[in-house]
Tab-separated table of C-alpha atoms in Angstrom:
chain	number	residue	atom	x	y	z
A	1	GLN	CA	-32.206	7.829	-9.275
A	2	VAL	CA	-29.202	5.501	-9.173
A	3	GLN	CA	-29.719	3.370	-6.109
A	4	PRO	CA	-29.064	-0.283	-5.474
A	5	VAL	CA	-31.501	-1.819	-2.974
A	6	GLU	CA	-30.470	-4.722	-0.791
A	7	SER	CA	-32.852	-7.277	0.700
A	8	GLY	CA	-32.837	-10.704	2.320
A	9	GLY	CA	-31.235	-9.911	5.653
A	10	GLY	CA	-32.471	-11.295	8.931
A	11	VAL	CA	-31.598	-13.433	11.927
A	12	VAL	CA	-30.105	-16.853	11.225
A	13	GLN	CA	-28.514	-19.543	13.367
A	14	PRO	CA	-24.806	-20.359	13.109
A	15	GLY	CA	-24.100	-22.895	10.389
A	16	ARG	CA	-27.214	-22.026	8.411
A	17	SER	CA	-27.540	-20.256	5.053
A	18	LEU	CA	-28.986	-16.990	3.791
A	19	ARG	CA	-29.229	-15.370	0.358
A	20	LEU	CA	-29.044	-11.632	-0.100
A	21	SER	CA	-30.303	-9.781	-3.167
A	22	CYS	CA	-29.332	-6.445	-4.637
A	23	ALA	CA	-31.824	-4.920	-7.091
A	24	ALA	CA	-30.431	-2.155	-9.255
A	25	SER	CA	-32.125	0.673	-11.103
A	26	GLY	CA	-31.195	3.977	-12.666
A	27	PHE	CA	-28.096	2.689	-14.432
A	28	PRO	CA	-27.289	0.021	-17.076
A	29	PHE	CA	-26.834	-2.845	-14.636
A	30	SER	CA	-25.417	-5.299	-17.173
A	31	SER	CA	-22.538	-2.902	-17.923
A	32	TYR	CA	-21.260	-2.625	-14.343
A	33	GLY	CA	-19.265	-4.794	-12.029
A	34	MET	CA	-20.874	-5.073	-8.604
A	35	HIS	CA	-19.495	-5.309	-5.068
A	36	TRP	CA	-20.625	-6.557	-1.671
A	37	VAL	CA	-19.169	-4.774	1.355
A	38	ARG	CA	-20.102	-5.391	4.983
A	39	GLN	CA	-19.856	-3.510	8.250
A	40	ALA	CA	-20.108	-5.228	11.618
A	41	PRO	CA	-21.852	-3.249	14.385
A	42	ASP	CA	-19.687	-0.264	15.391
A	43	LYS	CA	-16.834	-1.545	13.217
A	44	GLY	CA	-15.201	-0.511	9.976
A	45	LEU	CA	-15.917	-1.474	6.395
A	46	GLU	CA	-14.875	-4.893	5.101
A	47	TRP	CA	-14.913	-5.739	1.414
A	48	VAL	CA	-16.585	-9.090	0.716
A	49	ALA	CA	-16.714	-9.843	-3.008
A	50	VAL	CA	-16.924	-8.456	-6.535
A	51	ILE	CA	-18.449	-9.818	-9.752
A	52	SER	CA	-17.713	-8.638	-13.278
A	53	TYR	CA	-20.386	-7.103	-15.487
A	54	ASP	CA	-21.104	-10.431	-17.175
A	55	GLY	CA	-20.523	-12.701	-14.189
A	56	SER	CA	-17.437	-14.320	-15.669
A	57	ASP	CA	-15.029	-13.049	-13.005
A	58	LYS	CA	-15.553	-13.262	-9.255
A	59	TYR	CA	-13.226	-12.458	-6.392
A	60	TYR	CA	-13.666	-12.946	-2.663
A	61	ALA	CA	-12.168	-11.842	0.622
A	62	ASP	CA	-10.274	-14.631	2.378
A	63	SER	CA	-12.728	-14.425	5.284
A	64	VAL	CA	-15.636	-15.638	3.121
A	65	LYS	CA	-13.928	-17.668	0.403
A	66	GLY	CA	-15.462	-21.137	0.119
A	67	ARG	CA	-18.559	-20.136	2.116
A	68	PHE	CA	-20.047	-17.226	0.143
A	69	THR	CA	-20.937	-17.151	-3.564
A	70	ILE	CA	-21.602	-14.006	-5.568
A	71	SER	CA	-23.762	-14.189	-8.687
A	72	ARG	CA	-25.972	-12.034	-10.884
A	73	ASP	CA	-28.941	-12.206	-13.217
A	74	ASN	CA	-28.661	-9.393	-15.738
A	75	SER	CA	-32.107	-10.155	-17.145
A	76	LYS	CA	-33.527	-9.162	-13.758
A	77	ASN	CA	-31.016	-6.411	-12.893
A	78	THR	CA	-30.237	-8.279	-9.702
A	79	MET	CA	-27.124	-9.496	-7.898
A	80	PHE	CA	-27.008	-12.135	-5.174
A	81	LEU	CA	-24.835	-13.226	-2.283
A	82	GLN	CA	-25.356	-16.816	-1.182
A	83	MET	CA	-23.979	-17.157	2.332
A	84	ASN	CA	-23.426	-20.655	3.706
A	85	SER	CA	-21.956	-21.961	6.957
A	86	LEU	CA	-22.663	-18.642	8.626
A	87	ARG	CA	-20.694	-17.648	11.721
A	88	ALA	CA	-21.278	-15.100	14.444
A	89	GLU	CA	-18.519	-12.957	12.929
A	90	ASP	CA	-20.552	-12.624	9.720
A	91	THR	CA	-23.024	-10.442	11.622
A	92	ALA	CA	-23.038	-7.109	9.818
A	93	VAL	CA	-24.854	-4.685	7.581
A	94	TYR	CA	-24.277	-5.863	4.016
A	95	TYR	CA	-24.065	-3.195	1.331
A	96	CYS	CA	-24.056	-3.651	-2.425
A	97	ALA	CA	-22.501	-1.099	-4.756
A	98	ASN	CA	-21.854	-0.708	-8.451
A	99	ASP	CA	-18.280	-0.455	-9.614
A	100	HIS	CA	-16.755	2.698	-11.005
A	101	GLY	CA	-14.279	0.781	-13.136
A	102	ASP	CA	-11.576	-1.880	-13.037
A	103	TYR	CA	-13.462	-3.648	-10.224
A	104	ALA	CA	-11.591	-1.410	-7.786
A	105	VAL	CA	-14.057	1.321	-6.797
A	106	PRO	CA	-17.464	0.735	-5.209
A	107	LEU	CA	-19.335	3.785	-6.462
A	108	ILE	CA	-23.017	4.078	-5.519
A	109	TRP	CA	-23.999	2.193	-2.389
A	110	GLY	CA	-27.368	0.909	-1.249
A	111	GLN	CA	-28.658	1.473	2.266
A	112	GLY	CA	-27.697	-2.018	3.375
A	113	THR	CA	-29.430	-5.053	4.855
A	114	MET	CA	-28.684	-6.374	8.343
A	115	VAL	CA	-27.618	-9.974	8.864
A	116	THR	CA	-27.481	-11.307	12.404
A	117	VAL	CA	-25.998	-14.727	13.059
A	118	SER	CA	-27.060	-15.894	16.489
A	119	SER	CA	-28.446	-18.943	18.215
B	1	GLN	CA	-5.242	-9.141	3.759
B	2	SER	CA	-4.690	-6.725	6.627
B	3	ALA	CA	-6.649	-3.487	6.822
B	4	LEU	CA	-4.894	-0.316	5.752
B	5	THR	CA	-3.751	1.846	8.668
B	6	GLN	CA	-5.488	5.156	9.365
B	7	PRO	CA	-5.353	7.412	12.429
B	8	ALA	CA	-8.318	6.772	14.701
B	9	SER	CA	-9.252	10.439	14.875
B	10	VAL	CA	-8.404	13.817	13.391
B	11	SER	CA	-9.879	17.166	14.370
B	12	GLY	CA	-9.778	20.703	13.068
B	13	SER	CA	-11.460	24.063	13.396
B	14	PRO	CA	-13.979	25.343	10.863
B	15	GLY	CA	-12.318	26.908	7.850
B	16	LEU	CA	-9.012	25.186	8.370
B	17	SER	CA	-7.572	22.079	6.695
B	18	ILE	CA	-6.921	18.550	7.871
B	19	THR	CA	-5.151	15.578	6.315
B	20	ILE	CA	-5.887	11.902	6.885
B	21	SER	CA	-3.239	9.310	6.102
B	22	CYS	CA	-3.742	5.758	4.839
B	23	THR	CA	-0.762	3.424	4.984
B	24	GLY	CA	-0.518	0.109	3.213
B	25	THR	CA	2.128	-1.908	1.438
B	26	SER	CA	3.612	-2.300	-2.012
B	27	SER	CA	0.955	-4.978	-2.647
B	28	ASP	CA	-1.876	-2.510	-2.353
B	29	VAL	CA	-1.528	1.271	-1.919
B	30	GLY	CA	2.023	1.438	-3.229
B	31	GLY	CA	1.441	-0.851	-6.154
B	32	TYR	CA	-1.655	0.633	-7.779
B	33	ASN	CA	-3.268	3.996	-8.390
B	34	PHE	CA	-6.598	2.594	-7.236
B	35	VAL	CA	-6.946	4.337	-3.887
B	36	SER	CA	-10.390	5.612	-2.956
B	37	TRP	CA	-11.814	7.565	-0.024
B	38	TYR	CA	-15.304	7.260	1.458
B	39	GLN	CA	-17.277	9.470	3.839
B	40	GLN	CA	-19.789	7.857	6.160
B	41	HIS	CA	-22.168	9.701	8.448
B	42	PRO	CA	-23.702	7.746	11.351
B	43	GLY	CA	-26.388	5.345	10.214
B	44	LYS	CA	-25.796	6.148	6.554
B	45	ALA	CA	-24.206	4.351	3.629
B	46	PRO	CA	-20.678	5.332	2.626
B	47	LYS	CA	-20.261	7.949	-0.083
B	48	LEU	CA	-17.379	7.965	-2.572
B	49	MET	CA	-15.345	11.177	-2.261
B	50	ILE	CA	-12.106	10.377	-4.125
B	51	PHE	CA	-11.145	7.594	-6.532
B	52	ASP	CA	-7.988	6.691	-8.441
B	53	VAL	CA	-5.908	8.517	-5.786
B	54	SER	CA	-6.965	12.053	-6.671
B	55	SER	CA	-10.088	12.104	-8.875
B	56	ARG	CA	-13.383	13.496	-7.610
B	57	PRO	CA	-16.749	12.076	-8.638
B	58	SER	CA	-19.253	14.501	-10.024
B	59	GLY	CA	-20.879	16.506	-7.250
B	60	VAL	CA	-18.108	16.166	-4.670
B	61	SER	CA	-16.742	19.461	-3.369
B	62	HIS	CA	-13.341	20.692	-4.531
B	63	ARG	CA	-12.479	21.032	-0.853
B	64	PHE	CA	-11.691	17.311	-0.913
B	65	SER	CA	-8.413	16.261	-2.505
B	66	GLY	CA	-6.280	13.131	-2.562
B	67	SER	CA	-2.645	12.238	-3.099
B	68	LYS	CA	-0.217	9.368	-2.697
B	69	SER	CA	3.450	8.907	-1.949
B	70	GLY	CA	4.908	5.431	-1.825
B	71	ASN	CA	2.768	3.182	0.351
B	72	THR	CA	0.838	6.053	1.946
B	73	ALA	CA	-2.179	7.850	0.536
B	74	SER	CA	-3.699	11.017	1.969
B	75	LEU	CA	-7.035	12.794	1.967
B	76	THR	CA	-7.067	16.526	2.596
B	77	ILE	CA	-10.205	18.427	3.506
B	78	SER	CA	-9.796	22.167	3.201
B	79	GLY	CA	-12.116	24.879	4.504
B	80	LEU	CA	-13.616	22.511	7.081
B	81	LEU	CA	-17.393	22.695	7.456
B	82	PRO	CA	-19.557	21.241	10.218
B	83	GLU	CA	-21.057	18.746	7.760
B	84	ASP	CA	-17.597	17.283	7.131
B	85	GLU	CA	-17.770	15.678	10.556
B	86	ALA	CA	-18.000	11.961	9.758
B	87	GLU	CA	-16.021	8.727	9.535
B	88	TYR	CA	-13.637	8.460	6.587
B	89	TYR	CA	-12.309	5.248	5.064
B	90	CYS	CA	-9.661	4.671	2.443
B	91	SER	CA	-9.616	1.632	0.197
B	92	SER	CA	-7.137	0.132	-2.231
B	93	TYR	CA	-7.028	-2.488	-4.937
B	94	THR	CA	-4.610	-5.318	-4.076
B	95	SER	CA	-2.314	-7.729	-5.873
B	96	SER	CA	-4.839	-10.511	-5.155
B	97	SER	CA	-7.470	-8.722	-7.273
B	98	THR	CA	-9.369	-7.871	-4.102
B	99	LEU	CA	-10.079	-4.659	-2.232
B	100	VAL	CA	-8.970	-3.695	1.256
B	101	PHE	CA	-10.369	-0.885	3.394
B	102	GLY	CA	-8.650	1.240	5.961
B	103	THR	CA	-9.355	1.141	9.683
B	104	GLY	CA	-11.345	4.365	9.520
B	105	THR	CA	-10.790	7.895	10.837
B	106	LYS	CA	-13.274	9.904	12.860
B	107	VAL	CA	-13.140	13.548	11.779
B	108	THR	CA	-14.307	16.079	14.349
B	109	VAL	CA	-14.960	19.713	13.511
B	110	LEU	CA	-14.174	21.673	16.638
């Protein structure tokens, strides 16, 4: 079963940090680019970041650039999202997904992990 | 990067067809054949329905089809079924090597 599984969400105060994980199984993780996409409560989808299969290329949405860092550990089939200087507007369900190709198509999505930024 | 523009809602009767539009710019939709469409039921993760403008992943019904003209992409659902009722999002690759999603369209099967 191809299914990424996100973890690490929770409630955090504004200005603090949180690290999300995405554990992958059912597909050759080290051969796929990986995406993070988020969805604020009752809002639409917002792309966050993508990392190449080997971690050499990373791209970010302007809204998170300089605050969030995407990374991966292919030996553990796991991707990460380090989120610093969190703001209330970062509150959302965070999904990870593998890439269909060309880092342009999130393919199989996990069920998401909720991040709430609140004092 | 501004979100791509979709109609807020589209409705249709069972068995008929509907089309959802997705309008961007020459820096995203118009500039690349990397337009995708996602279906999302309430409380569920999005599911890829169309990629590369008009390709269907394995397992997706032939009732779903995609096209593009200029800066506007379209998703057509033919032979509407009750289970097609969901939120639909388009996405496009951009000139900044990022992705941008559409505003989302609520599809109602009457």
